[in-house]
Amino acid sequence: MSTHDRLTDALYGLGWSTVRKLPEPVAVRLGRTIADLAWKQRGKGVQRLESNYARVVPGASPERLAELSRAGMRSYLRYWMESFRLPAWSPERIRAGVDVKDLHYLQEGMAAGKGVILALPHLANWDLAGAWATTKLGIPFTTVAERLKPETLYDRFVAYREGLGMEVLPHSGGTAFGTLARRLRDGGLVCLVADRDLSASGVEVDFFGDTARMPAGPALLAQQTGALLLPVTLRYDDSPVMRGLVHPPVEVPATGTRAEKTSVMTQALADAFAAGIADRPEDWHMLQRLWLADLDPAKGSM
């Protein structure tokens, strides 16, 4: 393991061991302080965040984009402070920490017994939403995690999410899709963060007026298993409670090839994601390149 990887792993380990013990008001203040320091340094992540917000809020002035990126970094650090502390939260705190509208789509889908796929963008805190689903609703679910470097950091994330009641599959390796399909055929719940393609072979969608790629997995799983596909968007406000919205189901088109159906369904997901992001841009934690026009053609990756 390189020195950089050892340092990264140690810092995350410190966060999980130390931040979780802090009183909540102290953790909130610490997160905001770190966010403001990072924002003032204007590193690559902050610059990319601002560039992405410029597409979400076209015509925004440099001053407005700076305000958004500062708020975005504060939102991003709120996510991290919550995530470090989540394993120490009581079930009561988790249940009280999320408020979801139109939950009936999920409940009716689970009652139908054909499985449900929840597809989310990188908005607010998807880990908290997952912990709420297992704690408040009593619904276990399966998800997929990107393999992080170093491997020990990936192991920390898997252990953390499994501790919150999730079954976590590695994104790489080629076996995740089959396992997800089996869980859905058994009437289970699958949750996927789906606004950024990690395979470079995703579906092209129109996203805020330009072309981006999003993963085909949610649409393909729905077609193959008959499971209900539901977009979900999250947002923070000034309270300690995270808000969520379950959007209407994305239907499988009646006609067309599998690729055509997948394209239509993934575009529908992108449209739902865009609505949630436009409502609260600063809660979209996209510090990477997303649109094809922003990618490095020499590398062909984000």
XYZ file of C-alpha atoms in Angstrom, residues 25-199:
175
model
C -23.788 20.314 17.522
C -20.000 20.002 17.688
C -19.936 17.684 14.660
C -22.135 20.111 12.719
C -19.813 23.032 13.465
C -16.740 20.957 12.621
C -18.197 19.938 9.280
C -19.040 23.515 8.373
C -15.543 24.704 9.352
C -13.847 22.035 7.224
C -16.179 22.796 4.318
C -15.414 26.516 4.418
C -11.661 25.887 4.566
C -11.837 23.527 1.575
C -13.994 26.007 -0.341
C -11.549 28.867 0.257
C -8.669 26.763 -1.096
C -10.557 26.303 -4.398
C -9.089 22.936 -5.217
C -10.047 20.813 -8.215
C -13.102 19.365 -6.476
C -14.536 22.789 -5.674
C -13.841 24.038 -9.185
C -15.526 20.984 -10.706
C -18.501 21.413 -8.380
C -18.869 25.007 -9.553
C -18.560 23.961 -13.192
C -21.292 21.355 -12.739
C -23.549 23.861 -10.978
C -23.081 26.217 -13.922
C -24.925 23.659 -16.077
C -27.681 23.200 -13.503
C -28.207 26.963 -13.098
C -27.525 28.403 -16.579
C -26.795 32.091 -16.631
C -25.737 32.165 -12.983
C -23.222 34.897 -12.204
C -19.751 34.037 -10.842
C -20.932 35.332 -7.470
C -23.985 33.064 -7.516
C -21.857 30.050 -8.485
C -19.452 30.829 -5.650
C -22.386 30.928 -3.223
C -23.639 27.608 -4.567
C -20.234 25.924 -4.347
C -19.780 27.111 -0.752
C -23.219 25.782 0.154
C -22.414 22.614 -1.806
C -19.260 21.971 0.206
C -21.181 22.519 3.436
C -23.800 20.035 2.262
C -21.074 17.561 1.273
C -19.431 17.801 4.706
C -22.830 17.419 6.355
C -23.071 14.120 4.472
C -19.675 13.029 5.817
C -20.337 14.133 9.393
C -23.660 12.273 9.371
C -22.096 9.199 7.810
C -19.289 9.052 10.360
C -21.868 9.343 13.153
C -24.609 7.109 11.733
C -23.320 3.883 13.342
C -23.698 5.561 16.746
C -27.203 6.944 16.096
C -30.050 5.326 17.961
C -32.903 3.752 15.981
C -35.077 6.623 17.201
C -32.640 9.212 15.825
C -32.507 7.465 12.446
C -36.291 7.184 12.227
C -36.679 10.876 13.072
C -33.913 11.945 10.689
C -35.752 11.415 7.392
C -39.135 12.502 6.059
C -40.244 10.999 2.736
C -43.173 12.088 0.560
C -45.132 9.735 -1.707
C -43.768 6.694 0.099
C -46.867 4.822 -1.038
C -45.161 4.055 -4.372
C -42.522 2.023 -2.531
C -44.952 0.401 -0.127
C -47.363 -0.625 -2.896
C -44.479 -1.937 -4.985
C -43.164 -4.087 -2.146
C -46.664 -5.377 -1.398
C -47.009 -6.502 -5.032
C -44.160 -8.955 -4.439
C -42.306 -8.347 -7.712
C -39.422 -6.394 -6.236
C -38.595 -2.686 -6.283
C -35.588 -0.787 -7.630
C -34.899 2.620 -6.089
C -32.601 4.772 -8.240
C -31.041 7.869 -6.662
C -28.606 10.619 -7.668
C -25.782 11.840 -5.412
C -28.141 14.127 -3.488
C -27.872 14.771 0.276
C -27.214 11.513 2.190
C -28.173 8.282 0.456
C -26.608 6.240 3.296
C -28.949 7.875 5.807
C -31.872 7.121 3.494
C -30.789 3.494 3.426
C -30.446 3.296 7.197
C -33.921 4.852 7.498
C -35.387 2.246 5.138
C -33.974 -0.651 7.152
C -34.816 0.939 10.530
C -38.107 2.783 9.997
C -39.621 0.595 7.296
C -37.943 -2.659 8.294
C -37.019 -3.375 4.673
C -33.556 -4.854 4.049
C -32.064 -4.116 0.662
C -29.143 -4.798 -1.639
C -26.875 -2.173 -3.152
C -23.630 -1.887 -5.113
C -20.459 -0.047 -4.063
C -17.612 1.239 -6.187
C -14.303 -0.423 -5.318
C -12.275 2.281 -3.625
C -8.538 2.569 -3.250
C -6.975 1.479 -0.994
C -8.767 -1.847 -0.579
C -8.874 -1.327 3.182
C -10.965 1.812 2.634
C -13.417 -0.139 0.477
C -13.619 -2.744 3.256
C -14.405 0.028 5.757
C -17.264 1.282 3.593
C -18.680 -2.197 3.106
C -18.535 -2.925 6.843
C -20.107 0.455 7.586
C -23.002 -0.051 5.175
C -23.549 -3.648 6.202
C -23.699 -2.397 9.797
C -26.613 -0.182 8.721
C -28.497 -3.209 7.397
C -27.496 -3.208 3.727
C -26.219 -6.069 1.581
C -23.306 -4.589 -0.389
C -22.002 -6.007 -3.666
C -18.822 -4.842 -5.434
C -19.436 -2.882 -8.634
C -16.605 -4.682 -10.416
C -16.349 -8.400 -10.957
C -19.375 -8.962 -13.205
C -21.553 -10.856 -10.695
C -23.520 -7.959 -9.196
C -26.227 -7.835 -11.888
C -27.158 -11.496 -11.490
C -27.348 -11.216 -7.717
C -29.480 -8.076 -7.922
C -31.836 -9.809 -10.359
C -32.223 -12.759 -7.977
C -33.018 -10.461 -5.062
C -35.690 -8.708 -7.127
C -37.258 -11.960 -8.331
C -37.551 -12.915 -4.658
C -39.563 -9.732 -4.098
C -36.692 -7.790 -2.535
C -35.543 -4.181 -2.630
C -32.532 -2.918 -4.581
C -31.152 0.623 -4.152
C -28.726 2.070 -6.705
C -27.007 5.463 -6.952
C -27.462 5.978 -10.675
C -26.511 9.451 -11.900
C -22.923 8.671 -12.897
C -21.802 5.829 -15.156
C -18.752 3.968 -13.844
C -18.362 1.606 -16.795
